[in-house]
XYZ file of C-alpha atoms in Angstrom:
564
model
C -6.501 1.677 1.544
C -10.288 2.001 2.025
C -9.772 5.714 2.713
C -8.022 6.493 -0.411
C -10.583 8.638 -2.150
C -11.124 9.675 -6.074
C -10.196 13.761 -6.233
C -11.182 16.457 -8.333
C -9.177 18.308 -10.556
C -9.059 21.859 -9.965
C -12.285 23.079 -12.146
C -13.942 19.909 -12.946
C -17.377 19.241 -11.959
C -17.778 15.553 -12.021
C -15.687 13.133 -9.853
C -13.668 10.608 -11.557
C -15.597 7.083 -10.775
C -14.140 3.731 -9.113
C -14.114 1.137 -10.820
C -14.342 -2.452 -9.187
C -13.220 -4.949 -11.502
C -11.971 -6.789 -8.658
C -11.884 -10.391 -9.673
C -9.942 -9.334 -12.481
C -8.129 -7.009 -11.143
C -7.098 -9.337 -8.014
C -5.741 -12.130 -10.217
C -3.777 -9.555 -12.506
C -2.340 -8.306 -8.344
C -1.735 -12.428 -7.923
C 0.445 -12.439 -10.749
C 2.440 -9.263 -10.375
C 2.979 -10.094 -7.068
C 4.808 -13.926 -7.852
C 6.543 -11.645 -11.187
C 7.948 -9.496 -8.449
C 8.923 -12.010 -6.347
C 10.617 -13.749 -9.771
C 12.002 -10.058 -10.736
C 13.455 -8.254 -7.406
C 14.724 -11.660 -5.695
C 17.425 -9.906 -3.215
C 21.227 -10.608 -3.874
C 21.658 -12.967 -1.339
C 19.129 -15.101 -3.521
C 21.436 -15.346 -5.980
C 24.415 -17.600 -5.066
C 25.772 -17.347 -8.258
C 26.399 -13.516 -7.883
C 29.036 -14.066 -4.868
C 31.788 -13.764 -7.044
C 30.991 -11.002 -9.229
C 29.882 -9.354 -6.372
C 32.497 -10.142 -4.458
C 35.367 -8.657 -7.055
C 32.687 -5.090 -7.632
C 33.100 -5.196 -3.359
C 36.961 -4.682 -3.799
C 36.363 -2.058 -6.162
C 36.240 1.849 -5.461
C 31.870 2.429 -4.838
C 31.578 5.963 -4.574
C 27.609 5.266 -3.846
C 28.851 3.184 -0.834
C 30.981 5.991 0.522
C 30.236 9.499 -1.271
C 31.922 11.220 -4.447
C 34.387 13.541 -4.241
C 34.165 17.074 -4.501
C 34.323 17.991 -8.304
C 33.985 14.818 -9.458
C 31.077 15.191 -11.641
C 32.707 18.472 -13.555
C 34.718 18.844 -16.509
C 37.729 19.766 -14.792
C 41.066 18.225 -13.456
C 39.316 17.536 -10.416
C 36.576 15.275 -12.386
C 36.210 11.413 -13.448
C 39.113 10.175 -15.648
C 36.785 9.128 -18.712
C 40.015 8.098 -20.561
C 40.135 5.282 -18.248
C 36.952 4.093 -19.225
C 37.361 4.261 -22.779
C 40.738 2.841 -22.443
C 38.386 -0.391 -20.474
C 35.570 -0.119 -23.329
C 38.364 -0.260 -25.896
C 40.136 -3.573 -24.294
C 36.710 -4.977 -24.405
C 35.945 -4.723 -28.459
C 33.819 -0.977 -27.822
C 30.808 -2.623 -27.517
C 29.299 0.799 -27.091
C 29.910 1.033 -30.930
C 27.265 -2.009 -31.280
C 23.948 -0.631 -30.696
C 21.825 2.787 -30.677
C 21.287 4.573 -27.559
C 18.991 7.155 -26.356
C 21.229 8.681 -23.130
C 19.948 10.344 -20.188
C 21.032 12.606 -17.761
C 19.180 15.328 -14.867
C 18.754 15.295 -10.588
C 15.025 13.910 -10.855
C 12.790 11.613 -12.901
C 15.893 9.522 -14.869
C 15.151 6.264 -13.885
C 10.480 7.182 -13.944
C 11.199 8.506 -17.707
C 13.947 5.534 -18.484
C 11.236 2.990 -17.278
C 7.878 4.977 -19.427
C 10.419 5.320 -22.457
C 11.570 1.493 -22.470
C 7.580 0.613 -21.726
C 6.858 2.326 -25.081
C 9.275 1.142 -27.500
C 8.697 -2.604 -26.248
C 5.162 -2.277 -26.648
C 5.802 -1.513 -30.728
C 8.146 -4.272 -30.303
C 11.625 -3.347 -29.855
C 14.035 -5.418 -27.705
C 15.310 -2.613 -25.207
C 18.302 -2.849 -23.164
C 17.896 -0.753 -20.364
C 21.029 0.908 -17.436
C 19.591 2.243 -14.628
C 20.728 3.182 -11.102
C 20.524 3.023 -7.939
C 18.855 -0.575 -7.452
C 16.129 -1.557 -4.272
C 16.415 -5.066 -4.300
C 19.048 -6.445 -6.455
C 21.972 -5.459 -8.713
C 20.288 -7.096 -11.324
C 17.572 -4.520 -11.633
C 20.431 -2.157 -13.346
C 20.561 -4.035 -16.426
C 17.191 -5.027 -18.131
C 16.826 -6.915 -21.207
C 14.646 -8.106 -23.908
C 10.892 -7.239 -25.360
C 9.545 -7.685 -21.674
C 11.938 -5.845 -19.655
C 13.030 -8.714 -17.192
C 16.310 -7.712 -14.888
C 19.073 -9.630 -16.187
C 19.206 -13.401 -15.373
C 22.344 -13.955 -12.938
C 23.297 -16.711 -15.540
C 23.841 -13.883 -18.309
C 25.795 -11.728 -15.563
C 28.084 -14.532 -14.066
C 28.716 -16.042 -17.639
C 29.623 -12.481 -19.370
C 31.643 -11.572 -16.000
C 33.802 -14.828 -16.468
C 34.203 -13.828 -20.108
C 35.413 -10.654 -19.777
C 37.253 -10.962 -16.413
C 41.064 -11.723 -17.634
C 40.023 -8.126 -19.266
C 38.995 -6.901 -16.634
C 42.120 -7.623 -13.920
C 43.932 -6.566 -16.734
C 42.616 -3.392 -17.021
C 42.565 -2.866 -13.130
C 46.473 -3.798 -13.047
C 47.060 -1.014 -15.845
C 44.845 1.832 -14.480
C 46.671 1.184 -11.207
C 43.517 0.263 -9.691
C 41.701 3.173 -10.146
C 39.376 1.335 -11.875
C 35.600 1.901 -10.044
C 32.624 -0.234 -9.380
C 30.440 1.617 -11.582
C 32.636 1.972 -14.414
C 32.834 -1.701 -14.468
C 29.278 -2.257 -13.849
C 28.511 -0.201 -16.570
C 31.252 -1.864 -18.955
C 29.380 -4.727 -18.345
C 26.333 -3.803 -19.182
C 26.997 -2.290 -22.314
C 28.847 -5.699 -23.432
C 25.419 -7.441 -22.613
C 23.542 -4.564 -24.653
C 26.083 -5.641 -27.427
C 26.103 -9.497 -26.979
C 22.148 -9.584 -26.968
C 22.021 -7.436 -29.815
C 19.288 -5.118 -28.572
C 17.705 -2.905 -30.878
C 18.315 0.319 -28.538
C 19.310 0.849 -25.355
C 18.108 3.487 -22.572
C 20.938 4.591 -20.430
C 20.973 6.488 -17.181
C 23.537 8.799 -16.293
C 24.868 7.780 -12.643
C 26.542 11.546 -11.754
C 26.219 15.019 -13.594
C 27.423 13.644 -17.404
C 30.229 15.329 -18.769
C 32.614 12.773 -16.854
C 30.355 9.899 -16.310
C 31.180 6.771 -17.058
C 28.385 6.303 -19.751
C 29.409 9.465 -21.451
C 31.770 6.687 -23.447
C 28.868 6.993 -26.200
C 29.434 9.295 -28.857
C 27.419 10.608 -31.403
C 27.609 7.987 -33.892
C 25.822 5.732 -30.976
C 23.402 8.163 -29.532
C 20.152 9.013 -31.038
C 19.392 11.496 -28.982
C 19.932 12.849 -25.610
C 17.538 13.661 -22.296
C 18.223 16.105 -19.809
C 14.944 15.534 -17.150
C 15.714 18.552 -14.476
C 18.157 20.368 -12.938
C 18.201 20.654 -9.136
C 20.880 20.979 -6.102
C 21.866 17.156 -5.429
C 25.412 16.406 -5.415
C 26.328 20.146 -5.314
C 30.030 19.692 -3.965
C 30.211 16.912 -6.808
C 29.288 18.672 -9.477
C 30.728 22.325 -9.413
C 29.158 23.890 -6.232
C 25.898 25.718 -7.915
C 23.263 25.307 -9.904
C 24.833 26.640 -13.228
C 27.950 23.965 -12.935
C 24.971 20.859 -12.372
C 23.575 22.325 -15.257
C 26.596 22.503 -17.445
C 27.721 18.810 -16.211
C 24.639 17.783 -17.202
C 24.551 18.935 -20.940
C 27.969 16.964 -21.721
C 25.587 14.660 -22.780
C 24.375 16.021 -26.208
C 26.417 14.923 -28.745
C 26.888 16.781 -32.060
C 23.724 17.804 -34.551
C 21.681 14.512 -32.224
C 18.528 16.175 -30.731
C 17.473 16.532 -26.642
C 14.685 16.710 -24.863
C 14.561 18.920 -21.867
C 12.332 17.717 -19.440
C 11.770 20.835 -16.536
C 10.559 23.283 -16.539
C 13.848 24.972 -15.630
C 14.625 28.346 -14.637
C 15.030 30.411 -17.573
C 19.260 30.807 -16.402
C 19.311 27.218 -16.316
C 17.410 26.660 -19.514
C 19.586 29.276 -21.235
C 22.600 27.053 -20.505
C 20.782 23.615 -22.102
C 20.206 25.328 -24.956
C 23.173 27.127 -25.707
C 25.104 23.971 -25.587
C 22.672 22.161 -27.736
C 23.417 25.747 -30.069
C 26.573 25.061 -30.740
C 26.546 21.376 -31.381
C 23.507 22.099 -33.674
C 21.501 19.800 -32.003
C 18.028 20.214 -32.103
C 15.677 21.036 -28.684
C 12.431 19.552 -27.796
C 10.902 21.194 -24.403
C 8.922 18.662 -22.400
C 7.563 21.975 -20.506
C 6.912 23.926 -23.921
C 3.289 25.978 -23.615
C 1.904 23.958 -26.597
C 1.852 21.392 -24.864
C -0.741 20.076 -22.605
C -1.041 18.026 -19.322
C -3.419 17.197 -16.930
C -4.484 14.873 -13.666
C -8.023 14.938 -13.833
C -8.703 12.374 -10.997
C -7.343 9.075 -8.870
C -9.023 6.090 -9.528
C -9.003 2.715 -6.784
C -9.507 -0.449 -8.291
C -9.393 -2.815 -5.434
C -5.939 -2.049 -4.263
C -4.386 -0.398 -6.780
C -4.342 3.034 -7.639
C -3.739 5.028 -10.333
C -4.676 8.749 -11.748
C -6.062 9.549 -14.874
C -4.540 11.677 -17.208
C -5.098 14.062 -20.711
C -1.829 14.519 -22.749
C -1.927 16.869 -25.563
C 1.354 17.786 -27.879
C 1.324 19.412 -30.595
C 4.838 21.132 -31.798
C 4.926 22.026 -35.772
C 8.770 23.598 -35.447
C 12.309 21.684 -36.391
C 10.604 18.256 -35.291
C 6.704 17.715 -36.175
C 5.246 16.414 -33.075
C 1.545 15.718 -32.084
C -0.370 13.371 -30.200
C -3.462 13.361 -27.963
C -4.016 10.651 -25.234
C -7.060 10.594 -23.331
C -7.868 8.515 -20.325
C -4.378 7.466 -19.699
C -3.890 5.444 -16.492
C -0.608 5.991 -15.110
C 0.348 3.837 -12.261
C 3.336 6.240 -11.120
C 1.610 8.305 -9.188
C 1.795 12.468 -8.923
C 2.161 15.646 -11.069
C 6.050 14.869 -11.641
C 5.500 11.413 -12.741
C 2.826 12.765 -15.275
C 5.726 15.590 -16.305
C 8.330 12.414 -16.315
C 5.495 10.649 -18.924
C 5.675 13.740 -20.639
C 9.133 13.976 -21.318
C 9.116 10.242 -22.227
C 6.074 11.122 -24.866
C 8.217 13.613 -26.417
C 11.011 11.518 -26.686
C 8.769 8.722 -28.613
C 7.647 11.459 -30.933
C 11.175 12.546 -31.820
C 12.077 8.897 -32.269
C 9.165 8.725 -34.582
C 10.473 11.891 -36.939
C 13.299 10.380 -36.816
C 12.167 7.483 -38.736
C 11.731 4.953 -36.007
C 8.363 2.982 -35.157
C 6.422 4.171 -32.727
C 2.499 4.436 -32.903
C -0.013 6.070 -30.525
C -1.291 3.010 -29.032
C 2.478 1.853 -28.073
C 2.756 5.109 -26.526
C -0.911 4.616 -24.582
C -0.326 1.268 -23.576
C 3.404 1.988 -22.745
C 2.743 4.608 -20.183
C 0.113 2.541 -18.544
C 2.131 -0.153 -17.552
C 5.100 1.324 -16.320
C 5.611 0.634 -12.892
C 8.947 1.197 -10.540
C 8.904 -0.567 -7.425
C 9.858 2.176 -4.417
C 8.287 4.921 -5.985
C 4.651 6.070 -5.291
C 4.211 2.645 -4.029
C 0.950 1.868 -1.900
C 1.484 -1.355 -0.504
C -1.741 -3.742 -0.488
C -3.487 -5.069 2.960
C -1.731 -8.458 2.544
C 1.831 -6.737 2.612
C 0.844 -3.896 4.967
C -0.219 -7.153 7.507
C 3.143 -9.087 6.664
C 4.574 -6.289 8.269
C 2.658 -6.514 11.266
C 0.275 -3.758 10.544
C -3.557 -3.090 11.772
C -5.943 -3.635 9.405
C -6.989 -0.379 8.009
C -3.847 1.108 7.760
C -2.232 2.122 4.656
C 1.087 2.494 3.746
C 3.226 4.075 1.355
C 6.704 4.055 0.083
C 8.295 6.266 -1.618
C 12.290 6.848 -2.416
C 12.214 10.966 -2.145
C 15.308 12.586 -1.078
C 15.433 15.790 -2.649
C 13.628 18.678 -1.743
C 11.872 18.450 -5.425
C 11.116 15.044 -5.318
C 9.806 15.776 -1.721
C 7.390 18.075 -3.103
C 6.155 15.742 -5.281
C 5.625 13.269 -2.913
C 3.941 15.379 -0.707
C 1.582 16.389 -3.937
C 0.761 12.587 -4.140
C -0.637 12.355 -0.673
C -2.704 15.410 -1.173
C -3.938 13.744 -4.408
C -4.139 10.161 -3.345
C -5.021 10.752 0.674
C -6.636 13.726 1.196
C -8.778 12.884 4.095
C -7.080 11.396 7.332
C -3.691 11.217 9.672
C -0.248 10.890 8.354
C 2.997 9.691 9.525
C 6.442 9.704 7.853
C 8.977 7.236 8.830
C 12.431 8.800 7.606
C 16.027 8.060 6.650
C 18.369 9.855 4.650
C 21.995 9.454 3.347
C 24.355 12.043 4.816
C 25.177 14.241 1.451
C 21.282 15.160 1.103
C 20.194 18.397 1.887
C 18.063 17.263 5.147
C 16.191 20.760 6.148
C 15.224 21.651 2.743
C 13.379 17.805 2.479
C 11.631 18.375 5.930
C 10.857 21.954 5.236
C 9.137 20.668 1.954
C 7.101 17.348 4.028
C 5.900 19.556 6.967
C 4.780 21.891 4.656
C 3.225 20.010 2.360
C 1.683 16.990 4.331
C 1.219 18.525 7.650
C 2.146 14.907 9.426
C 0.533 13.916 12.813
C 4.038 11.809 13.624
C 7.182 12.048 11.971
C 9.128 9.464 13.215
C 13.555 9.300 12.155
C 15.845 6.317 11.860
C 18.790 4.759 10.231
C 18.865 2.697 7.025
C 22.551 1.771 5.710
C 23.699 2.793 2.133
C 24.942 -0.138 0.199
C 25.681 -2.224 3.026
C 27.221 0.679 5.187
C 27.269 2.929 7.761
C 29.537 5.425 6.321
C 26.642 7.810 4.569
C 24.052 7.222 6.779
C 23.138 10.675 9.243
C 21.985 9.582 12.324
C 18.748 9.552 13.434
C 19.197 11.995 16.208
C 20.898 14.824 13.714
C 17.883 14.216 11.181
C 15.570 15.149 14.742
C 17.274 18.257 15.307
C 16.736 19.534 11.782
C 13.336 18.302 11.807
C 12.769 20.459 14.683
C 14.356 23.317 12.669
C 12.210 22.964 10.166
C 8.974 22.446 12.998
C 10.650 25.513 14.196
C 10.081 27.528 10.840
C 6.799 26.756 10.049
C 5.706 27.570 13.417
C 4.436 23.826 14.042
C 4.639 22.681 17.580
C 6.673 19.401 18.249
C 6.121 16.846 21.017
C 8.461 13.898 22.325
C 5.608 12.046 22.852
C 2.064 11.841 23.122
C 1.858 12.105 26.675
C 0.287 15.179 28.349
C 2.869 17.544 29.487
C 5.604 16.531 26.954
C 4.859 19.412 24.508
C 7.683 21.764 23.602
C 7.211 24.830 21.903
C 9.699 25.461 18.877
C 11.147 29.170 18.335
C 9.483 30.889 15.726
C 11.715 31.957 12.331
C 10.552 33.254 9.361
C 8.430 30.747 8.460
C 6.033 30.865 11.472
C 2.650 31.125 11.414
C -0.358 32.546 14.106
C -0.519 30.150 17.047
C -3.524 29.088 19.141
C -5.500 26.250 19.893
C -5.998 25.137 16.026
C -2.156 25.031 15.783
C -0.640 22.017 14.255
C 1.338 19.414 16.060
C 3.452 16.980 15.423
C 5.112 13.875 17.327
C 8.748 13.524 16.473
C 10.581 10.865 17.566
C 13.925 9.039 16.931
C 13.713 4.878 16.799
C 16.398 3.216 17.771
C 18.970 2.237 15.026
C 18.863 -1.384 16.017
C 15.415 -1.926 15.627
C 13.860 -3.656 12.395
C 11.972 -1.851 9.941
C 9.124 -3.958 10.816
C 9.462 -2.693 14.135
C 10.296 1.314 13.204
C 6.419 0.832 11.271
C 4.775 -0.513 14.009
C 5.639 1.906 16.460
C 5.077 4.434 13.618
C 1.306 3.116 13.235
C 1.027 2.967 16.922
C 1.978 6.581 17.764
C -0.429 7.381 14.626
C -3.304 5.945 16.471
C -2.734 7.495 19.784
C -1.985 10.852 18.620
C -5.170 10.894 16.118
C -7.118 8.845 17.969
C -8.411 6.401 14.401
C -7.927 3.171 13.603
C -6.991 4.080 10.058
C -4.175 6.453 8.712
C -1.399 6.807 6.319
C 2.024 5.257 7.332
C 4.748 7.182 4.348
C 8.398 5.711 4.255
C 10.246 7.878 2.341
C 14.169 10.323 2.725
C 16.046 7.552 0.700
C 15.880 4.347 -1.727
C 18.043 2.190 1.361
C 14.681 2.337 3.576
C 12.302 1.419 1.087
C 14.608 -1.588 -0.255
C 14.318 -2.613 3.611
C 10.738 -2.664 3.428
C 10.347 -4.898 0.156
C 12.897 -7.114 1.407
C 10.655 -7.900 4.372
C 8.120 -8.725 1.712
C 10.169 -10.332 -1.337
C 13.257 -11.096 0.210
């Protein structure tokens, strides 16, 4: 971590200084690290979830084995959302029971969930929070209270044996068609309802329109946020970018505002708001030109990092809107995370018109503490050595596996690491659109070693792409860019990629990479070892940047070395 520098923004003259406050920063790193260990315990830590996990297990999991084509669209093809509010219905509607601010888009849900629960807590609120996926343990879907804690597996195990005679009820008269998220999620909002939260933040799982959350109707919803649109899930949800975007805004509910996140293309945007039109629901832009947003710098204290950022709004339309934070410290890391705070700012501000509580400070201090294991994530020396790293070496993780989110990853290590040698340790799910990510990390980190393996999805093998197909688009992508690969580091194992349209002048200055496959059965510890090992040879320095990133699965490998 040594070599992570402060940066300058573009037109600033003064670099943004370090500031060492280590003793108190260390002991604040001492106690996150035992309130992580408390907080993202794995599954099998948790005896007492065998048998609700065991009865989800039996239960159709579409993120275990991929969603259908159409699934996600308002169609005869798409989700059966009668079902679930024929389940919600057998259960009381506990949906009914509390306000809900609802959330839909491809990127930046669960970063803008996590800022917007962060801000309402700090005035005071008791959030209930649905999220999805999870790195560690189920548990991390459902978070409760005025401090955000994943729910305890008493709470789960006791509601599940409440509501189960429901339950195997409902799966007998839905002829078990009955799914693992549409249960998950019933059970979540009965535990919104039973703790009697004040609101609850809930995260879309696929498109909207026919998701099971979409059981929340106006009379529940506050208001609704659509982050971005982008091309994941593309069979699933219509086949183009229009049909994502029109699954997507089945979310806003009748004359109940939403904030768009974006920016969007102006098609795409056209479609957002000409839903929103004819429910007469009002639109707040996150991307509007009044409003501004900047990183001016990355600061290292000790270990951790975190960038410093101006936020300006200031909207005098439907909704009255302004604020100006200064200074703010976001630990979520890159340009999209700072858009992602954005949209979550807005979303405070139209709570605020709305007649809800929410002061500047809450909104300051809320953004500073949110923090989202997997994303952005530099590990610290200690962890980077449990792993069996050299000393010197830092490493980050990182859930990407879009081609947007890879460009914002790749923005963070030209923020955060713009000095040094780079290697990317990659696995990705088999519905993600592999060439466009590698196009986007070749491109935008320029990588010494790339280096591709397996991680399983949910416990299986069915979604993963193997390691060897990821290589041969990886050496597409090499192939594009005009970026020489090599098997190893060895002398004479250079091969020269064919040129496309994305090639660039060759000769001696030319970039190289090494791109390898690891062997499925090896660990993860062992996939980062070799990864720091082929770093050293090829660029010759002790230090470098080790980046795991292509999917959520990997990363939850990697903490589970360290919190398991």
């Amino acid at each position: 971590m040594h070599r992570l520098l402060p940066v300058l923004h573009q037109g600033s003259n003064n670099f943004m200084k370090v500031i060492p406050r280590c003793e108190k920063l260390l002991a604040s790193l001492t106690f996150s690290k035992l309130v992580l260990q408390c907080r993202f315990s794995t599954d099998s830590a948790d005896p007492k979830l065998k048998e609700l996990l065991d009865y989800l297990e039996n239960l159709k999991n579409h993120e275990k084995y991929g969603v259908p084509k159409g699934a996600g669209t308002d169609s005869d093809e798409g989700f059966d959302l009668g079902r679930m509010k024929r389940l919600m219905e057998r259960l009381g509607d506990p949906q009914s029971k509390f306000k809900a601010v609802h959330i839909a888009g491809t990127k930046g849900k669960g970063s803008t969930a996590a800022f917007l629960c962060n801000i309402l807590r700090e005035e005071g609120y008791s959030v209930g929070c649905y999220s999805s996926p999870h790195v560690l343990t189920i548990r991390e879907r459902i978070a409760l209270g005025k401090k955000g804690d994943p729910i305890s597996p008493k709470v789960l195990t006791n509601l599940f044996h409440q509501v189960k005679g429901v339950l195997d009820q409902s799966i007998k008269l839905e002829n078990g068609s009955l799914t693992h998220f549409e249960v998950f999620t019933a059970l979540a909002f009965s535990i919104f309802a039973q703790e009697n939260v004040d609101v609850a933040i809930i995260e879309a799982g696929l498109g909207g329109a026919r998701d099971a959350t979409n059981v929340l109707s106006c009379s529940e919803v506050v208001l609704s946020i659509i982050t971005t649109i982008g091309l994941e899930h593309l069979a699933a949800l219509g086949g183009s970018l229009e049909s994502i975007a029109k699954a997507k805004s089945g979310i806003i509910k009748h004359a109940r505002p939403v904030v768009i996140g974006g920016p969007f293309e102006p098609r795409i945007e056209s479609i957002l708001r000409d839903k929103a039109s004819l429910l007469g629901s009002p639109v707040i832009s996150a991307s509007d030109s009044r409003i501004q947003s900047v990183v001016k710098g990355i600061h290292q204290q000790c270990e951790e990092l975190s960038q410093s950022c101006d936020l300006v709004i200031q909207i005098e339309e439907d909704l009255k809107m302004f604020i100006e934070l200064n200074n703010v410290r976001l630990r979520m890391l890159g340009r999209h995370q700072l858009q992602n705070a954005v949209t979550a700012t807005c979303t405070a501000l139209c709570l605020r018109e709305l007649g809800w509580r929410v002061s500047d400070e809450s909104i300051h201090a809320g953004l500073q503490k949110t923090y989202l294991p997997g994303r952005s994530q530099f590990l610290t020396g200690n962890e980077a050595g449990v792993l069996g790293l050299p000393e010197g070496l830092s490493v980050l993780i990182d859930g990407a596996h879009t081609e947007a989110s890879a460009k914002g990853l790749a923005d963070t290590i030209r923020m955060a690491y713009p000095k040094g040698p780079v290697a990317l340790v990659v696995a990705m799910a088999s519905d993600k659109d592999h060439l466009a990510f590698a196009r986007e990390m070749l491109s935008g980190t320029q990588p010494e070693v790339v280096l591709l393996t397996e991680a399983s999805v949910v416990g299986s093998r069915s979604r993963v792409t193997p390691a060897s197909s990821l290589k041969e688009v990886w050496v597409q992508a090499a192939s594009e860019l005009g970026i020489r690969t090599l098997d190893s580091v060895e002398k004479g194992q250079e091969k020269q990629a064919s040129h496309g349209r994305y090639s660039i002048s060759t000769g001696s200055s030319e970039h190289k990479i090494v791109l390898r496959t690891c062997c499925p059965t090896e660990s993860a510890k062992d996939t980062l070892v070799l990864a720091s090992e082929l770093l050293r040879s090829q660029a010759q320095d002790e230090s470098g940047l080790v980046v795991v990133t292509g999917s959520l699965h990997i990363v939850s490998l990697v903490l589970t070395m360290l919190h398991g």
